[in-house]
Amino acid sequence: MTSARSKRPVGELPGDPARLHLHYGHGHPAVPYDFEDTLESWYVKVTYGMAGDEEWEDEEGEGSRAPAAGTEVGHVILWRLRDDTGDSGWEAADAESGDLAVIASAVLGRSGYAGYSAAFEKAVTHPVGDLLILDRVHLDRAWRGFGLGPILAAEAIRRLSGGCCAVAAYPAMGEYPEDREQVTEAYRRQAKKKIAALWESIGFQRFRRGVWLLDTALRQPEELMLARRAELHALSADFQRSGLSRSGPVDAVNVVEDGSEVSVGPRTI
């Protein structure tokens, strides 16, 4: 049995997906230096349950293949590009990575100081405020292929996008097969198309230069997030009905969220 967006049978899940837990982390010195006041990093750790949650461990039972409570099984990386700090947003992004610079060049004015570009202002309902950048979504291989990446990304965006007029992403391959000869131009196009479809499922729309935008003022992203939550509940229910939490181990399958790690910045899902 598979869910609406799952590419793998529920029987291959290593644990109940409803027990995935997100932890948000951000740190900075009391006196910011370089561009830390302009480009803010967020690392969202994804764990299976919470460390020390003995009730869950007892429920899983002996012989379960589920990770120990609190085990990290993935992460989401986001950046907040703050508006009107006096720094060049493009320079701040470029100092961090070429990927972020690609996004910044697509959404900002030419100088990087002049606010958002005319194209961005036309594409976004209220182009005033910060920009949230979804840079990378990664899950351990055992958890890939069940449609969980977009669900986790949508939840993280919901909690970190306050005060942001949009969320930007740059769908691209973040992981490659061992046989690099497989990576033809056609392979890249197909992979990017599949990854972009994942982000479209939570409200991103094609913008320009390979960048996609989610307009935080629209109702659609929230409706899509609720739909993804419903899919997670259904996947969890299938898992529980099958009694899989007490099943033995299965062979690992090399599958990506639609084939691979997701990168979403100018080199990201």
mmCIF file of C-alpha atoms in Angstrom:
data_model
loop_
_atom_site.group_PDB
_atom_site.id
_atom_site.type_symbol
_atom_site.label_atom_id
_atom_site.label_comp_id
_atom_site.label_asym_id
_atom_site.label_seq_id
_atom_site.Cartn_x
_atom_site.Cartn_y
_atom_site.Cartn_z
ATOM 1 C CA MET A 1 0.000 0.000 0.000
ATOM 2 C CA THR A 2 1.230 3.510 -0.798
ATOM 3 C CA SER A 3 -0.011 7.010 -0.038
ATOM 4 C CA ALA A 4 -1.085 9.479 -2.713
ATOM 5 C CA ARG A 5 2.453 10.813 -3.105
ATOM 6 C CA SER A 6 4.484 7.861 -1.877
ATOM 7 C CA LYS A 7 6.783 6.194 -4.394
ATOM 8 C CA ARG A 8 7.503 3.269 -2.063
ATOM 9 C CA PRO A 9 5.304 0.755 -0.193
ATOM 10 C CA VAL A 10 4.407 1.708 3.375
ATOM 11 C CA GLY A 11 6.044 -1.557 4.435
ATOM 12 C CA GLU A 12 9.454 -0.028 3.723
ATOM 13 C CA LEU A 13 9.008 2.784 6.255
ATOM 14 C CA PRO A 14 11.468 2.398 9.155
ATOM 15 C CA GLY A 15 8.988 3.906 11.630
ATOM 16 C CA ASP A 16 5.724 5.798 12.057
ATOM 17 C CA PRO A 17 6.121 9.054 10.052
ATOM 18 C CA ALA A 18 3.768 10.865 12.453
ATOM 19 C CA ARG A 19 6.520 10.612 15.057
ATOM 20 C CA LEU A 20 8.963 12.753 13.130
ATOM 21 C CA HIS A 21 9.867 15.834 15.166
ATOM 22 C CA LEU A 22 11.315 19.177 14.024
ATOM 23 C CA HIS A 23 13.778 21.185 16.152
ATOM 24 C CA TYR A 24 14.682 24.753 15.138
ATOM 25 C CA GLY A 25 18.176 26.127 15.654
ATOM 26 C CA HIS A 26 19.748 29.547 15.088
ATOM 27 C CA GLY A 27 22.742 31.103 16.762
ATOM 28 C CA HIS A 28 24.637 34.373 16.402
ATOM 29 C CA PRO A 29 27.166 36.483 18.346
ATOM 30 C CA ALA A 30 25.899 39.367 20.450
ATOM 31 C CA VAL A 31 27.630 41.740 18.041
ATOM 32 C CA PRO A 32 26.986 40.520 14.473
ATOM 33 C CA TYR A 33 29.875 40.706 12.029
ATOM 34 C CA ASP A 34 30.182 40.552 8.264
ATOM 35 C CA PHE A 35 26.646 40.020 6.934
ATOM 36 C CA GLU A 36 25.129 38.200 9.914
ATOM 37 C CA ASP A 37 22.618 40.996 10.408
ATOM 38 C CA THR A 38 21.432 40.589 6.826
ATOM 39 C CA LEU A 39 21.581 36.838 6.154
ATOM 40 C CA GLU A 40 20.246 34.674 8.980
ATOM 41 C CA SER A 41 20.740 30.897 8.965
ATOM 42 C CA TRP A 42 18.286 28.331 10.314
ATOM 43 C CA TYR A 43 18.982 24.624 10.758
ATOM 44 C CA VAL A 44 15.913 22.480 11.365
ATOM 45 C CA LYS A 45 16.850 19.055 12.706
ATOM 46 C CA VAL A 46 14.409 16.225 12.025
ATOM 47 C CA THR A 47 14.395 13.442 14.612
ATOM 48 C CA TYR A 48 12.400 10.285 15.118
ATOM 49 C CA GLY A 49 10.555 11.165 18.297
ATOM 50 C CA MET A 50 12.198 12.890 21.237
ATOM 51 C CA ALA A 51 15.218 11.641 23.153
ATOM 52 C CA GLY A 52 14.169 9.962 26.370
ATOM 53 C CA ASP A 53 10.615 9.322 25.211
ATOM 54 C CA GLU A 54 10.413 5.918 26.893
ATOM 55 C CA GLU A 55 6.680 5.542 26.270
ATOM 56 C CA TRP A 56 7.267 5.480 22.519
ATOM 57 C CA GLU A 57 10.171 3.061 22.828
ATOM 58 C CA ASP A 58 8.001 0.662 24.856
ATOM 59 C CA GLU A 59 5.246 0.934 22.268
ATOM 60 C CA GLU A 60 7.605 0.095 19.428
ATOM 61 C CA GLY A 61 8.488 -3.169 21.150
ATOM 62 C CA GLU A 62 11.461 -5.473 20.754
ATOM 63 C CA GLY A 63 12.508 -6.323 17.226
ATOM 64 C CA SER A 64 11.304 -2.993 15.856
ATOM 65 C CA ARG A 65 13.402 -1.512 13.074
ATOM 66 C CA ALA A 66 12.452 2.032 14.100
ATOM 67 C CA PRO A 67 15.309 4.377 15.098
ATOM 68 C CA ALA A 68 15.878 5.055 18.772
ATOM 69 C CA ALA A 69 13.850 7.988 20.092
ATOM 70 C CA GLY A 70 15.647 11.250 19.334
ATOM 71 C CA THR A 71 17.719 9.883 16.431
ATOM 72 C CA GLU A 72 18.350 12.509 13.736
ATOM 73 C CA VAL A 73 16.985 11.277 10.410
ATOM 74 C CA GLY A 74 17.197 14.463 8.354
ATOM 75 C CA HIS A 75 17.353 18.243 8.302
ATOM 76 C CA VAL A 76 16.062 21.345 6.561
ATOM 77 C CA ILE A 77 18.294 24.382 5.927
ATOM 78 C CA LEU A 78 16.766 27.817 5.407
ATOM 79 C CA TRP A 79 18.068 31.394 5.262
ATOM 80 C CA ARG A 80 16.311 34.649 6.035
ATOM 81 C CA LEU A 81 17.485 37.522 3.860
ATOM 82 C CA ARG A 82 16.591 40.615 5.867
ATOM 83 C CA ASP A 83 15.359 43.700 4.097
ATOM 84 C CA ASP A 84 16.684 47.218 4.655
ATOM 85 C CA THR A 85 19.737 46.511 6.866
ATOM 86 C CA GLY A 86 22.067 48.793 4.938
ATOM 87 C CA ASP A 87 24.003 45.857 3.463
ATOM 88 C CA SER A 88 23.790 44.615 -0.095
ATOM 89 C CA GLY A 89 21.551 41.561 -0.028
ATOM 90 C CA TRP A 90 23.338 40.150 -3.047
ATOM 91 C CA GLU A 91 26.779 40.547 -1.457
ATOM 92 C CA ALA A 92 25.526 38.891 1.734
ATOM 93 C CA ALA A 93 24.161 35.947 -0.252
ATOM 94 C CA ASP A 94 27.226 35.696 -2.494
ATOM 95 C CA ALA A 95 29.536 35.631 0.536
ATOM 96 C CA GLU A 96 27.734 32.500 1.725
ATOM 97 C CA SER A 97 27.354 30.505 -1.495
ATOM 98 C CA GLY A 98 26.921 30.809 -5.231
ATOM 99 C CA ASP A 99 23.547 29.148 -4.860
ATOM 100 C CA LEU A 100 22.186 31.884 -2.619
ATOM 101 C CA ALA A 101 23.690 34.488 -4.920
ATOM 102 C CA VAL A 102 21.655 33.116 -7.840
ATOM 103 C CA ILE A 103 18.452 33.551 -5.870
ATOM 104 C CA ALA A 104 19.437 37.020 -4.693
ATOM 105 C CA SER A 105 20.245 38.132 -8.234
ATOM 106 C CA ALA A 106 16.799 36.971 -9.386
ATOM 107 C CA VAL A 107 14.788 38.741 -6.695
ATOM 108 C CA LEU A 108 16.796 41.882 -5.878
ATOM 109 C CA GLY A 109 17.392 45.115 -7.758
ATOM 110 C CA ARG A 110 20.604 45.461 -9.746
ATOM 111 C CA SER A 111 22.728 46.990 -6.999
ATOM 112 C CA GLY A 112 21.535 44.645 -4.292
ATOM 113 C CA TYR A 113 20.739 47.771 -2.246
ATOM 114 C CA ALA A 114 17.740 48.965 -4.221
ATOM 115 C CA GLY A 115 15.177 46.576 -2.738
ATOM 116 C CA TYR A 116 13.394 43.988 -4.795
ATOM 117 C CA SER A 117 13.445 43.845 -8.567
ATOM 118 C CA ALA A 118 10.503 44.966 -10.662
ATOM 119 C CA ALA A 119 9.900 41.351 -11.711
ATOM 120 C CA PHE A 120 9.711 40.259 -8.064
ATOM 121 C CA GLU A 121 7.374 43.101 -7.145
ATOM 122 C CA LYS A 122 5.083 42.060 -9.979
ATOM 123 C CA ALA A 123 5.146 38.397 -8.948
ATOM 124 C CA VAL A 124 4.467 38.851 -5.204
ATOM 125 C CA THR A 125 1.258 40.208 -3.669
ATOM 126 C CA HIS A 126 2.923 42.387 -1.013
ATOM 127 C CA PRO A 127 6.641 42.724 -1.897
ATOM 128 C CA VAL A 128 7.611 44.336 1.416
ATOM 129 C CA GLY A 129 9.542 42.522 4.129
ATOM 130 C CA ASP A 130 12.185 39.827 4.411
ATOM 131 C CA LEU A 131 12.765 36.896 2.052
ATOM 132 C CA LEU A 132 12.929 33.321 3.361
ATOM 133 C CA ILE A 133 15.091 30.962 1.298
ATOM 134 C CA LEU A 134 14.528 27.204 1.356
ATOM 135 C CA ASP A 135 18.027 25.924 0.693
ATOM 136 C CA ARG A 136 18.059 22.196 1.352
ATOM 137 C CA VAL A 137 15.863 19.356 2.523
ATOM 138 C CA HIS A 138 17.652 16.122 3.372
ATOM 139 C CA LEU A 139 16.326 12.802 4.672
ATOM 140 C CA ASP A 140 18.208 9.601 5.384
ATOM 141 C CA ARG A 141 17.696 7.124 2.542
ATOM 142 C CA ALA A 142 15.388 4.896 4.584
ATOM 143 C CA TRP A 143 12.874 7.766 4.818
ATOM 144 C CA ARG A 144 12.976 8.906 1.201
ATOM 145 C CA GLY A 145 10.369 8.172 -1.423
ATOM 146 C CA PHE A 146 7.328 8.614 0.841
ATOM 147 C CA GLY A 147 6.567 12.273 0.062
ATOM 148 C CA LEU A 148 7.901 13.449 3.425
ATOM 149 C CA GLY A 149 10.297 16.128 2.117
ATOM 150 C CA PRO A 150 7.640 18.642 1.039
ATOM 151 C CA ILE A 151 5.653 18.012 4.234
ATOM 152 C CA LEU A 152 8.636 18.837 6.429
ATOM 153 C CA ALA A 153 9.537 21.860 4.289
ATOM 154 C CA ALA A 154 5.980 23.216 4.511
ATOM 155 C CA GLU A 155 5.964 22.887 8.300
ATOM 156 C CA ALA A 156 9.319 24.666 8.607
ATOM 157 C CA ILE A 157 8.172 27.463 6.285
ATOM 158 C CA ARG A 158 5.003 27.924 8.329
ATOM 159 C CA ARG A 159 7.044 28.594 11.460
ATOM 160 C CA LEU A 160 9.850 30.672 9.976
ATOM 161 C CA SER A 161 8.119 32.815 7.350
ATOM 162 C CA GLY A 162 6.545 35.386 9.661
ATOM 163 C CA GLY A 163 7.395 38.867 8.354
ATOM 164 C CA CYS A 164 8.549 37.438 5.006
ATOM 165 C CA CYS A 165 6.804 38.493 1.818
ATOM 166 C CA ALA A 166 7.877 35.346 -0.032
ATOM 167 C CA VAL A 167 9.892 32.155 0.129
ATOM 168 C CA ALA A 168 12.399 31.397 -2.628
ATOM 169 C CA ALA A 169 13.853 28.094 -3.796
ATOM 170 C CA TYR A 170 16.075 26.903 -6.628
ATOM 171 C CA PRO A 171 15.280 23.255 -7.464
ATOM 172 C CA ALA A 172 18.411 21.363 -8.439
ATOM 173 C CA MET A 173 20.095 18.029 -7.862
ATOM 174 C CA GLY A 174 21.825 17.783 -4.500
ATOM 175 C CA GLU A 175 22.973 14.171 -4.784
ATOM 176 C CA TYR A 176 24.280 12.129 -7.706
ATOM 177 C CA PRO A 177 24.335 8.402 -8.566
ATOM 178 C CA GLU A 178 27.610 6.519 -8.133
ATOM 179 C CA ASP A 179 27.858 6.094 -11.885
ATOM 180 C CA ARG A 180 28.342 9.701 -12.953
ATOM 181 C CA GLU A 181 27.997 8.690 -16.600
ATOM 182 C CA GLN A 182 24.250 8.396 -15.932
ATOM 183 C CA VAL A 183 24.090 12.135 -15.323
ATOM 184 C CA THR A 184 23.362 13.303 -18.841
ATOM 185 C CA GLU A 185 21.678 16.598 -19.595
ATOM 186 C CA ALA A 186 18.411 14.723 -20.079
ATOM 187 C CA TYR A 187 18.899 13.084 -16.664
ATOM 188 C CA ARG A 188 19.430 16.496 -15.063
ATOM 189 C CA ARG A 189 16.344 17.967 -16.708
ATOM 190 C CA GLN A 190 14.183 15.061 -15.592
ATOM 191 C CA ALA A 191 15.527 15.195 -12.028
ATOM 192 C CA LYS A 192 14.959 18.957 -11.776
ATOM 193 C CA LYS A 193 11.442 18.536 -13.172
ATOM 194 C CA LYS A 194 10.588 15.944 -10.504
ATOM 195 C CA ILE A 195 12.096 18.038 -7.708
ATOM 196 C CA ALA A 196 10.266 21.173 -8.878
ATOM 197 C CA ALA A 197 6.983 19.205 -8.806
ATOM 198 C CA LEU A 198 7.596 18.463 -5.125
ATOM 199 C CA TRP A 199 7.926 22.155 -4.297
ATOM 200 C CA GLU A 200 4.942 23.012 -6.457
ATOM 201 C CA SER A 201 2.925 20.656 -4.227
ATOM 202 C CA ILE A 202 3.391 23.080 -1.295
ATOM 203 C CA GLY A 203 2.743 26.334 -3.156
ATOM 204 C CA PHE A 204 5.904 27.315 -5.042
ATOM 205 C CA GLN A 205 5.481 28.810 -8.507
ATOM 206 C CA ARG A 206 8.066 29.250 -11.250
ATOM 207 C CA PHE A 207 9.600 32.749 -11.191
ATOM 208 C CA ARG A 208 12.693 33.308 -13.359
ATOM 209 C CA ARG A 209 16.312 32.144 -13.822
ATOM 210 C CA GLY A 210 15.380 28.769 -12.369
ATOM 211 C CA VAL A 211 14.121 30.327 -9.125
ATOM 212 C CA TRP A 212 10.695 29.466 -7.688
ATOM 213 C CA LEU A 213 8.652 31.613 -5.293
ATOM 214 C CA LEU A 214 6.002 30.937 -2.672
ATOM 215 C CA ASP A 215 3.830 34.002 -2.043
ATOM 216 C CA THR A 216 3.139 34.079 1.711
ATOM 217 C CA ALA A 217 0.133 36.384 1.254
ATOM 218 C CA LEU A 218 -1.810 33.785 -0.704
ATOM 219 C CA ARG A 219 -4.232 31.270 0.777
ATOM 220 C CA GLN A 220 -3.057 28.465 -1.508
ATOM 221 C CA PRO A 221 0.178 27.555 0.349
ATOM 222 C CA GLU A 222 -1.761 27.051 3.587
ATOM 223 C CA GLU A 223 -4.367 24.925 1.823
ATOM 224 C CA LEU A 224 -1.627 22.813 0.228
ATOM 225 C CA MET A 225 0.134 22.437 3.587
ATOM 226 C CA LEU A 226 -3.110 21.142 5.120
ATOM 227 C CA ALA A 227 -3.413 18.691 2.232
ATOM 228 C CA ARG A 228 0.150 17.470 2.872
ATOM 229 C CA ARG A 229 -0.674 17.074 6.576
ATOM 230 C CA ALA A 230 -3.667 14.936 5.627
ATOM 231 C CA GLU A 231 -1.378 12.769 3.500
ATOM 232 C CA LEU A 232 0.984 12.347 6.454
ATOM 233 C CA HIS A 233 -1.908 11.302 8.700
ATOM 234 C CA ALA A 234 -3.031 8.796 6.059
ATOM 235 C CA LEU A 235 0.499 7.404 5.688
ATOM 236 C CA SER A 236 0.784 7.044 9.462
ATOM 237 C CA ALA A 237 -2.605 5.326 9.643
ATOM 238 C CA ASP A 238 -1.564 2.850 6.929
ATOM 239 C CA PHE A 239 1.638 2.161 8.831
ATOM 240 C CA GLN A 240 -0.191 1.581 12.108
ATOM 241 C CA ARG A 241 -2.887 -0.616 10.543
ATOM 242 C CA SER A 242 -0.192 -2.787 9.035
ATOM 243 C CA GLY A 243 1.412 -3.304 12.441
ATOM 244 C CA LEU A 244 4.746 -2.399 10.892
ATOM 245 C CA SER A 245 6.203 -0.837 14.030
ATOM 246 C CA ARG A 246 6.923 -4.362 15.240
ATOM 247 C CA SER A 247 8.209 -5.715 11.955
ATOM 248 C CA GLY A 248 11.735 -6.836 11.377
ATOM 249 C CA PRO A 249 14.298 -4.944 9.280
ATOM 250 C CA VAL A 250 14.064 -4.616 5.532
ATOM 251 C CA ASP A 251 16.809 -4.087 3.002
ATOM 252 C CA ALA A 252 17.702 -0.453 2.396
ATOM 253 C CA VAL A 253 16.487 0.919 -0.908
ATOM 254 C CA ASN A 254 18.350 3.644 -2.736
ATOM 255 C CA VAL A 255 15.487 5.992 -3.498
ATOM 256 C CA VAL A 256 15.344 9.771 -3.377
ATOM 257 C CA GLU A 257 12.485 12.001 -2.333
ATOM 258 C CA ASP A 258 11.776 11.462 -5.871
ATOM 259 C CA GLY A 259 15.030 9.963 -6.456
ATOM 260 C CA SER A 260 17.560 11.984 -4.521
ATOM 261 C CA GLU A 261 18.454 14.468 -1.877
ATOM 262 C CA VAL A 262 16.614 17.684 -2.353
ATOM 263 C CA SER A 263 18.412 20.916 -2.820
ATOM 264 C CA VAL A 264 16.480 24.118 -3.124
ATOM 265 C CA GLY A 265 18.637 27.093 -3.332
ATOM 266 C CA PRO A 266 20.492 27.907 -6.522
ATOM 267 C CA ARG A 267 21.895 24.482 -5.870
ATOM 268 C CA THR A 268 19.380 22.808 -3.711
ATOM 269 C CA ILE A 269 15.790 20.055 -2.694
#
